[in-house]
Amino acid sequence: MPKQREDCLFCQIAREGAYVHKAKGFVAINDINPQAPVHVLVIPEGHVDTFRAVGEFDAKESKRMLEFVAETAEKVGLTDYRVLVNVGPTAGQTVFHLHWHILGGGNDASEVPSAVATAEAER
Ligand code: AMP
Ligand code: ZN
């Protein structure tokens, strides 16, 4: 697992947060600014800046991370949902610690955006 960074918000949240799901190496939290009826973030405890560096996780950790995304969705009661990663600022990434958005909970797809743009990114 990549190392933590002292100055990173999501590293800190991975150490001490209000989790909707947690397992060894991974946590899931509610997004502070939800874009869908259910909007959860999956955060690995180890720090990599973006999805581009996903290769810094070993094969077992990467598999576990994907399983943890699926487990989290199930745990928060979703069977239908979107999984999304913003990679780089022009794609809407605002927090530079890899995280997976899980979006769902609406009655139809129109309530679940295909992209997540935060207020900061829209400005
Ligand atoms: P992204 O724009 O893909 O980098 O996603 C960052 C996400 O983190 C946004 O959806 C924010 O609303 C969310 N976020 C930022 N700070 C916090 C926080 N302290 N707790 C929970 N979610 C946060
Ligand atoms: Zn971090």
CSV table of C-alpha atoms and ligand atoms in Angstrom, one decimal:
chain,number,residue,atom,x,y,z
A,1,MET,CA,0.0,0.0,0.0
A,2,PRO,CA,1.4,3.5,-0.9
A,3,LYS,CA,2.4,5.7,2.1
A,4,GLN,CA,0.2,8.3,3.8
A,5,ARG,CA,0.9,12.0,3.5
A,6,GLU,CA,0.7,14.3,6.5
A,7,ASP,CA,-0.7,17.3,4.6
A,8,CYS,CA,-3.5,15.5,2.7
A,9,LEU,CA,-7.2,15.9,3.6
A,10,PHE,CA,-8.1,12.4,2.5
A,11,CYS,CA,-5.1,10.8,4.2
A,12,GLN,CA,-6.4,12.4,7.4
A,13,ILE,CA,-10.0,11.3,6.7
A,14,ALA,CA,-8.7,7.8,6.1
A,15,ARG,CA,-7.1,7.9,9.6
A,16,GLU,CA,-10.1,9.5,11.4
A,17,GLY,CA,-13.4,10.0,9.8
A,18,ALA,CA,-17.1,9.1,10.0
A,19,TYR,CA,-17.2,6.0,7.8
A,20,VAL,CA,-20.2,4.4,6.1
A,21,HIS,CA,-17.9,1.4,5.5
A,22,LYS,CA,-14.4,0.4,6.4
A,23,ALA,CA,-12.1,-2.5,5.7
A,24,LYS,CA,-8.3,-3.0,6.0
A,25,GLY,CA,-6.7,-0.4,3.7
A,26,PHE,CA,-9.9,1.4,2.6
A,27,VAL,CA,-12.7,3.7,3.9
A,28,ALA,CA,-15.9,5.0,2.5
A,29,ILE,CA,-17.5,8.3,3.6
A,30,ASN,CA,-20.5,10.4,2.5
A,31,ASP,CA,-19.6,13.2,0.1
A,32,ILE,CA,-19.9,16.6,1.8
A,33,ASN,CA,-21.6,18.0,-1.3
A,34,PRO,CA,-23.8,15.2,-2.6
A,35,GLN,CA,-24.6,15.2,-6.3
A,36,ALA,CA,-27.1,12.3,-6.1
A,37,PRO,CA,-29.5,11.0,-3.4
A,38,VAL,CA,-26.6,8.7,-2.3
A,39,HIS,CA,-23.1,9.9,-3.0
A,40,VAL,CA,-20.3,8.1,-1.3
A,41,LEU,CA,-16.5,8.3,-1.7
A,42,VAL,CA,-14.2,5.3,-1.5
A,43,ILE,CA,-10.8,6.3,-0.3
A,44,PRO,CA,-7.7,4.1,-0.1
A,45,GLU,CA,-5.6,4.7,3.1
A,46,GLY,CA,-2.4,4.9,1.0
A,47,HIS,CA,-1.8,8.1,-0.9
A,48,VAL,CA,-1.6,8.3,-4.6
A,49,ASP,CA,-2.4,11.7,-6.3
A,50,THR,CA,-4.6,10.4,-9.0
A,51,PHE,CA,-6.0,7.3,-10.8
A,52,ARG,CA,-3.0,7.7,-13.2
A,53,ALA,CA,-0.8,6.3,-10.4
A,54,VAL,CA,-3.1,3.3,-9.7
A,55,GLY,CA,-0.2,1.1,-10.6
A,56,GLU,CA,1.4,2.0,-7.2
A,57,PHE,CA,-1.1,-0.4,-5.6
A,58,ASP,CA,-0.1,-4.0,-6.1
A,59,ALA,CA,-2.4,-6.4,-7.9
A,60,LYS,CA,-4.0,-7.7,-4.7
A,61,GLU,CA,-4.7,-4.2,-3.4
A,62,SER,CA,-6.2,-3.1,-6.7
A,63,LYS,CA,-8.5,-6.0,-6.8
A,64,ARG,CA,-9.4,-5.4,-3.2
A,65,MET,CA,-10.1,-1.7,-4.0
A,66,LEU,CA,-12.6,-2.7,-6.7
A,67,GLU,CA,-14.2,-5.2,-4.5
A,68,PHE,CA,-14.5,-2.6,-1.7
A,69,VAL,CA,-16.2,-0.2,-4.1
A,70,ALA,CA,-18.8,-2.9,-4.9
A,71,GLU,CA,-19.2,-3.9,-1.2
A,72,THR,CA,-19.7,-0.2,-0.2
A,73,ALA,CA,-22.4,0.2,-2.7
A,74,GLU,CA,-24.2,-2.9,-1.4
A,75,LYS,CA,-23.7,-1.7,2.2
A,76,VAL,CA,-25.3,1.7,1.5
A,77,GLY,CA,-28.3,-0.1,-0.1
A,78,LEU,CA,-27.6,0.4,-3.8
A,79,THR,CA,-28.1,-2.2,-6.5
A,80,ASP,CA,-28.0,0.3,-9.4
A,81,TYR,CA,-25.3,3.1,-9.3
A,82,ARG,CA,-22.5,4.8,-11.1
A,83,VAL,CA,-18.8,4.6,-10.2
A,84,LEU,CA,-16.7,7.5,-11.3
A,85,VAL,CA,-13.2,8.8,-11.0
A,86,ASN,CA,-12.2,12.4,-12.0
A,87,VAL,CA,-8.7,12.3,-13.2
A,88,GLY,CA,-7.0,15.7,-13.3
A,89,PRO,CA,-8.3,19.2,-12.8
A,90,THR,CA,-9.8,19.7,-16.2
A,91,ALA,CA,-11.8,16.5,-15.7
A,92,GLY,CA,-13.1,17.9,-12.4
A,93,GLN,CA,-10.6,16.5,-9.8
A,94,THR,CA,-10.3,18.8,-6.9
A,95,VAL,CA,-8.9,16.5,-4.2
A,96,PHE,CA,-5.5,15.0,-5.1
A,97,HIS,CA,-5.8,11.7,-3.3
A,98,LEU,CA,-7.3,8.9,-5.4
A,99,HIS,CA,-11.0,8.4,-4.7
A,100,TRP,CA,-14.0,6.7,-6.3
A,101,HIS,CA,-17.4,8.3,-6.4
A,102,ILE,CA,-20.4,6.0,-6.0
A,103,LEU,CA,-23.6,7.7,-7.1
A,104,GLY,CA,-27.1,6.3,-6.9
A,105,GLY,CA,-30.3,6.2,-5.0
A,106,GLY,CA,-32.5,8.0,-7.4
A,107,ASN,CA,-35.7,6.7,-9.0
A,108,ASP,CA,-34.2,7.0,-12.5
A,109,ALA,CA,-30.9,7.8,-14.2
A,110,SER,CA,-31.7,11.5,-14.4
A,111,GLU,CA,-31.0,11.8,-10.7
A,112,VAL,CA,-27.6,10.2,-11.0
A,113,PRO,CA,-25.1,12.4,-12.9
A,114,SER,CA,-22.7,11.0,-15.4
A,115,ALA,CA,-20.1,13.4,-14.2
A,116,VAL,CA,-19.3,15.0,-10.9
A,117,ALA,CA,-18.3,18.6,-11.0
A,118,THR,CA,-17.9,20.3,-7.7
A,119,ALA,CA,-18.8,23.9,-7.0
A,120,GLU,CA,-15.1,24.8,-7.0
A,121,ALA,CA,-14.6,23.1,-10.3
A,122,GLU,CA,-17.5,25.0,-11.9
A,123,ARG,CA,-16.2,28.4,-10.8
B,1,AMP,P1,-13.2,15.3,-7.0
B,1,AMP,O1,-13.8,16.6,-7.5
B,1,AMP,O2,-13.5,14.2,-7.9
B,1,AMP,O3,-11.8,15.5,-6.6
B,1,AMP,O4,-14.0,14.9,-5.7
B,1,AMP,C1,-13.8,15.5,-4.5
B,1,AMP,C2,-15.0,15.3,-3.7
B,1,AMP,O5,-14.7,15.4,-2.3
B,1,AMP,C3,-16.1,16.3,-4.0
B,1,AMP,O6,-17.3,15.6,-4.4
B,1,AMP,C4,-16.3,17.0,-2.6
B,1,AMP,O7,-17.6,17.4,-2.4
B,1,AMP,C5,-15.8,16.0,-1.7
B,1,AMP,N1,-15.2,16.5,-0.4
B,1,AMP,C6,-14.3,17.5,-0.3
B,1,AMP,N2,-14.0,17.6,1.0
B,1,AMP,C7,-14.7,16.7,1.7
B,1,AMP,C8,-14.8,16.3,3.1
B,1,AMP,N3,-14.2,17.0,4.1
B,1,AMP,N4,-15.7,15.3,3.4
B,1,AMP,C9,-16.4,14.7,2.5
B,1,AMP,N5,-16.3,14.9,1.2
B,1,AMP,C10,-15.5,15.9,0.8
B,2,ZN,ZN,-3.6,11.5,0.7
